Amino acid sequence: MYTKQDEQRLYELAKNLLKKDGEDKGSIEPLREVINFADRKYYIEDEPVLADVEYDTLFKQLKNLEAKYPELITEDSPTQRVAQGLSEKFPTVNHLVPMLSLDNTYNADDLYDWDKRCKEFAGTDNIEYCVEPKYDGASISLIYENGQLVRGATRGDGVQGEDITVNAKLIRSLPLSAKFVESGITQVEIRGEVVIHKDVFAKFNEQRAAEGLAPLANPRNAASGTLRILDPQEVVKRKLSAIVYHISDYTLVEGQEVPSSLHTHYDALQWLYNAGFPTPVKEMKVCKNIDEVIAFCAEFEQRRDDLPFEVDGLVVKVNDFEMQDKMGMTSHHPRWAVAYKFKARQATSKLLDVDYQVGRTGAITPVAKIEPTPIGGVTVSSISLFNEDVVREKDLRIGDTVLVERAGDVIPYIVKSLPELRTGSEEEIIFPTTCPVCNDKLERPEGEAVWRCVNINCAAQVVERIIHFASKSAMDIRNLGDSNIRKFYELEMLKDIPGVYKIDWSAVLALEGFKEKSVNNLQDAIEKSKEQPLNRVIFGLGIRYVGETTAKTLASAVQNLKDLKDWDEEKLSSLEDVGPKVASSVVQFFRNEDNLHMLDELEQAGLSLENKLYGNKKAGGVLEGKTFLFTGTLTKFKRSEAEEMVEARGGKKLGGVSSKLDYLVVGADAGSKLEKAKKLGTVTILTEDEFLEMLQ
Ligand code: IVH
């Protein structure tokens, strides 16, 4: 852990390094120190100290220096987290100590019983307990030797797991090295849980949906699946986190006494936290007796959804290590720890029928209708089955008893059917061969998992496109919800996306249930949506494979949306995160006359297709007093546009490199200006992307 003085020193150091050109090999160690510090603040303490651009600049400096002086690369350098190439299949390894499971309790009575047994095994009535969250992820074992992370392994069958060291090193909240050696510890095995932040998981699934892929079921499956992915780039994308909660084994230098922090669980986790590990210190509570434990469990369960990770209960542990040793373990679980499981968010229900919904891209989604069942405080009656393959893989039949899970903020899903409960009267699920709404034919393109209705004028598709356009992540037109859109469409008051801006309000007022006030609100919301930035408009258009992130990329690459008419696949593919599939879909969209006509209509209705980042004086201010110069071949924007953007935000463009220059934005093949700026040492050098990020 860093003291206040350390923090101040490292912060100053970061600022000084940012001013440097990154040519001096003496900067290598300070850069590592600063990056490790920034990682700790960001990934463990959730208090970022550097802007993303600053962090990236320092990281790049370190990478460049290490490329220049490869003999100075160390295994625990932050750059070594970026694995290259594909991993081989993961070898099987033995755990130093078997990874046991936990016994479960579900209520206060269970906990009283467990407390009674603890007292018998411990031989005393005086037991202190430590309570912490039970993280719902994939368990991991980590071995550090002489302070260096040397192995990460999955749980496997508890005795043997898979060696996933390469992927463990990609988890930024786990330190690659820690100062155990100073405590006389030469080897230590630490247990923890690999998890995915709920919001990261939600974003990830959004992206999958935009790409026409079935979402991953829950953060737990996503974490355990990701640990076994062989492509490190894909692993990095999934942004895994980890929390460690147990030291299962350690070896001391001969003659060394057990460090004082290793006498109780609470102190041990505090010590690990100070040594750079993510541990549950902020969520843990030491309880004097089981009544305190029970009260804490009840209170914690109320706020289980407030944590950034999914938790499925709490773990109660005997705090004193000597007492733990005395109590020992069964072959299945330690006697000194128990899980207190929160109310189930799983339940069984009956699969009554399957409906087929038509999405805005014509995708047919099977939706299971189940007997309404309360799960975790919500009654669930319909559940998406995503596509035909999911239905087949799960071998679902109408009439089946199914196990349903609803994890936290995650949408409910069917875990599996319970074929052992079949009576023989269950029926096969037969997929439709024509569109359930317009009756046109369905196609399943090769390599895709979804069937699609081929008729782009299919009523269901049109309505869904309008719903998407008005939705929260797109134009965010409050009050224009699904039911209003459906109603207006049915009454032929709204027939397409531009129609949103042409609704006949006197006709709406005449409808039953529409009062003047609600109609005014609706009108205001629609009017206000005309101010939405271009990325939201692009996302709202529902171009296939263009999710929110890609929409932002496209928006920042153009001055006006219609510029994209002239972009070909190659130019589009040069943008970050735009692959061939997205590029081809964007090109198709802008080649279609109907779509271009729709853009004209939107413009006529008063919607701006301009990228407001360009030349919108109102946005100003963020670059107040900062000076910029552009050099080299720019590919993401024209030089004149870039200069306009700078000025719009209160910045100034300079004609040459001098001590007055703050930022030099470099494109390809930058020459003497870059050299001069580097020599000067006071200029921050930015790539085009970094520049665009600054504007956001
Ligand atoms: S202690 C011998 N603490 O729950 C130590 N486990 O259902 C046993 N888990 O396999 C583990 N959070 O993967 C412990 N705070 C926590 C935990 C935790 C999640 C997982 C762990 C274990 C499973 C048992």
Short mmCIF file of N, CA and C in Angstrom, two decimals, residues 531-588:
data_model
loop_
_atom_site.label_atom_id
_atom_site.label_comp_id
_atom_site.label_asym_id
_atom_site.label_seq_id
_atom_site.Cartn_x
_atom_site.Cartn_y
_atom_site.Cartn_z
N GLU A 531 -31.31 17.35 -30.66
CA GLU A 531 -30.00 17.84 -30.20
C GLU A 531 -29.01 16.71 -29.93
N GLN A 532 -29.45 15.47 -30.04
CA GLN A 532 -28.57 14.35 -29.67
C GLN A 532 -27.31 14.34 -30.55
N PRO A 533 -26.17 13.95 -29.97
CA PRO A 533 -24.95 13.90 -30.77
C PRO A 533 -25.01 12.83 -31.85
N LEU A 534 -24.15 12.99 -32.82
CA LEU A 534 -24.20 12.13 -34.01
C LEU A 534 -24.05 10.63 -33.69
N ASN A 535 -23.24 10.31 -32.68
CA ASN A 535 -23.05 8.88 -32.40
C ASN A 535 -24.37 8.22 -32.02
N ARG A 536 -25.25 8.95 -31.34
CA ARG A 536 -26.54 8.38 -30.96
C ARG A 536 -27.44 8.21 -32.19
N VAL A 537 -27.36 9.18 -33.10
CA VAL A 537 -28.15 9.07 -34.33
C VAL A 537 -27.71 7.81 -35.09
N ILE A 538 -26.38 7.66 -35.21
CA ILE A 538 -25.86 6.51 -35.96
C ILE A 538 -26.30 5.20 -35.31
N PHE A 539 -26.16 5.14 -34.00
CA PHE A 539 -26.58 3.91 -33.31
C PHE A 539 -28.07 3.68 -33.54
N GLY A 540 -28.85 4.77 -33.47
CA GLY A 540 -30.29 4.67 -33.61
C GLY A 540 -30.75 4.18 -34.98
N LEU A 541 -29.92 4.39 -36.00
CA LEU A 541 -30.31 3.96 -37.34
C LEU A 541 -30.35 2.43 -37.45
N GLY A 542 -29.70 1.77 -36.49
CA GLY A 542 -29.78 0.32 -36.45
C GLY A 542 -29.02 -0.37 -37.57
N ILE A 543 -27.90 0.20 -37.98
CA ILE A 543 -27.09 -0.44 -39.02
C ILE A 543 -26.55 -1.74 -38.44
N ARG A 544 -26.67 -2.82 -39.20
CA ARG A 544 -26.24 -4.12 -38.66
C ARG A 544 -24.81 -4.09 -38.16
N TYR A 545 -24.58 -4.69 -37.05
CA TYR A 545 -23.26 -4.85 -36.41
C TYR A 545 -22.71 -3.53 -35.85
N VAL A 546 -23.46 -2.43 -35.96
CA VAL A 546 -22.95 -1.18 -35.41
C VAL A 546 -23.55 -0.96 -34.02
N GLY A 547 -22.76 -1.30 -33.02
CA GLY A 547 -23.18 -1.10 -31.63
C GLY A 547 -22.80 0.30 -31.19
N GLU A 548 -22.98 0.56 -29.90
CA GLU A 548 -22.72 1.90 -29.39
C GLU A 548 -21.28 2.35 -29.60
N THR A 549 -20.34 1.43 -29.38
CA THR A 549 -18.92 1.79 -29.49
C THR A 549 -18.57 2.11 -30.94
N THR A 550 -19.00 1.25 -31.85
CA THR A 550 -18.70 1.49 -33.26
C THR A 550 -19.36 2.79 -33.72
N ALA A 551 -20.55 3.06 -33.21
CA ALA A 551 -21.24 4.30 -33.60
C ALA A 551 -20.39 5.51 -33.20
N LYS A 552 -19.76 5.42 -32.04
CA LYS A 552 -18.91 6.53 -31.60
C LYS A 552 -17.70 6.67 -32.53
N THR A 553 -17.12 5.54 -32.88
CA THR A 553 -15.96 5.58 -33.78
C THR A 553 -16.35 6.23 -35.10
N LEU A 554 -17.49 5.80 -35.66
CA LEU A 554 -17.91 6.35 -36.95
C LEU A 554 -18.19 7.84 -36.83
N ALA A 555 -18.87 8.22 -35.73
CA ALA A 555 -19.23 9.63 -35.56
C ALA A 555 -17.99 10.51 -35.51
N SER A 556 -16.94 10.02 -34.83
CA SER A 556 -15.79 10.91 -34.69
C SER A 556 -14.92 10.90 -35.94
N ALA A 557 -15.25 10.03 -36.90
CA ALA A 557 -14.44 9.98 -38.11
C ALA A 557 -14.96 10.89 -39.22
N VAL A 558 -16.17 11.41 -39.05
CA VAL A 558 -16.74 12.22 -40.13
C VAL A 558 -17.16 13.60 -39.65
N GLN A 559 -17.33 14.48 -40.60
CA GLN A 559 -17.83 15.81 -40.26
C GLN A 559 -19.35 15.81 -40.34
N ASN A 560 -19.84 15.07 -41.36
CA ASN A 560 -21.28 14.94 -41.53
C ASN A 560 -21.55 13.47 -41.85
N LEU A 561 -22.64 12.95 -41.31
CA LEU A 561 -22.92 11.53 -41.49
C LEU A 561 -22.90 11.12 -42.97
N LYS A 562 -23.37 12.04 -43.82
CA LYS A 562 -23.46 11.68 -45.24
C LYS A 562 -22.09 11.49 -45.89
N ASP A 563 -21.03 11.95 -45.18
CA ASP A 563 -19.68 11.71 -45.72
C ASP A 563 -19.44 10.21 -45.91
N LEU A 564 -20.11 9.41 -45.08
CA LEU A 564 -19.88 7.96 -45.14
C LEU A 564 -20.31 7.35 -46.48
N LYS A 565 -21.12 8.09 -47.24
CA LYS A 565 -21.52 7.62 -48.58
C LYS A 565 -20.30 7.31 -49.43
N ASP A 566 -19.24 8.13 -49.21
CA ASP A 566 -18.06 8.00 -50.07
C ASP A 566 -16.99 7.09 -49.48
N TRP A 567 -17.27 6.47 -48.35
CA TRP A 567 -16.26 5.60 -47.74
C TRP A 567 -16.41 4.18 -48.26
N ASP A 568 -15.30 3.56 -48.61
CA ASP A 568 -15.38 2.15 -49.00
C ASP A 568 -14.93 1.27 -47.84
N GLU A 569 -15.01 -0.05 -48.07
CA GLU A 569 -14.67 -1.00 -47.00
C GLU A 569 -13.27 -0.77 -46.45
N GLU A 570 -12.36 -0.47 -47.37
CA GLU A 570 -10.96 -0.34 -46.94
C GLU A 570 -10.79 0.84 -45.98
N LYS A 571 -11.40 1.97 -46.37
CA LYS A 571 -11.27 3.16 -45.53
C LYS A 571 -11.93 2.92 -44.16
N LEU A 572 -13.09 2.27 -44.21
CA LEU A 572 -13.79 2.00 -42.94
C LEU A 572 -12.96 1.07 -42.06
N SER A 573 -12.34 0.07 -42.68
CA SER A 573 -11.58 -0.91 -41.90
C SER A 573 -10.36 -0.30 -41.24
N SER A 574 -9.96 0.89 -41.71
CA SER A 574 -8.78 1.50 -41.09
C SER A 574 -9.15 2.12 -39.74
N LEU A 575 -10.46 2.20 -39.45
CA LEU A 575 -10.87 2.76 -38.15
C LEU A 575 -10.73 1.68 -37.07
N GLU A 576 -10.47 2.16 -35.87
CA GLU A 576 -10.30 1.22 -34.77
C GLU A 576 -11.59 0.44 -34.54
N ASP A 577 -11.45 -0.85 -34.27
CA ASP A 577 -12.61 -1.70 -33.95
C ASP A 577 -13.56 -1.94 -35.11
N VAL A 578 -13.22 -1.48 -36.31
CA VAL A 578 -14.10 -1.76 -37.44
C VAL A 578 -13.49 -2.90 -38.26
N GLY A 579 -14.13 -4.05 -38.19
CA GLY A 579 -13.65 -5.21 -38.94
C GLY A 579 -14.37 -5.29 -40.26
N PRO A 580 -14.06 -6.31 -41.08
CA PRO A 580 -14.66 -6.42 -42.41
C PRO A 580 -16.18 -6.55 -42.38
N LYS A 581 -16.70 -7.23 -41.34
CA LYS A 581 -18.14 -7.45 -41.26
C LYS A 581 -18.87 -6.10 -41.08
N VAL A 582 -18.35 -5.30 -40.15
CA VAL A 582 -18.97 -3.99 -39.88
C VAL A 582 -18.82 -3.11 -41.11
N ALA A 583 -17.60 -3.10 -41.69
CA ALA A 583 -17.33 -2.23 -42.83
C ALA A 583 -18.30 -2.54 -43.96
N SER A 584 -18.48 -3.81 -44.25
CA SER A 584 -19.34 -4.17 -45.38
C SER A 584 -20.79 -3.79 -45.08
N SER A 585 -21.20 -3.93 -43.82
CA SER A 585 -22.57 -3.57 -43.47
C SER A 585 -22.80 -2.06 -43.60
N VAL A 586 -21.79 -1.26 -43.21
CA VAL A 586 -21.93 0.20 -43.32
C VAL A 586 -22.00 0.61 -44.79
N VAL A 587 -21.13 0.00 -45.60
CA VAL A 587 -21.14 0.32 -47.03
C VAL A 587 -22.51 0.00 -47.63
N GLN A 588 -23.03 -1.18 -47.29
CA GLN A 588 -24.35 -1.58 -47.82
C GLN A 588 -25.42 -0.58 -47.42
#
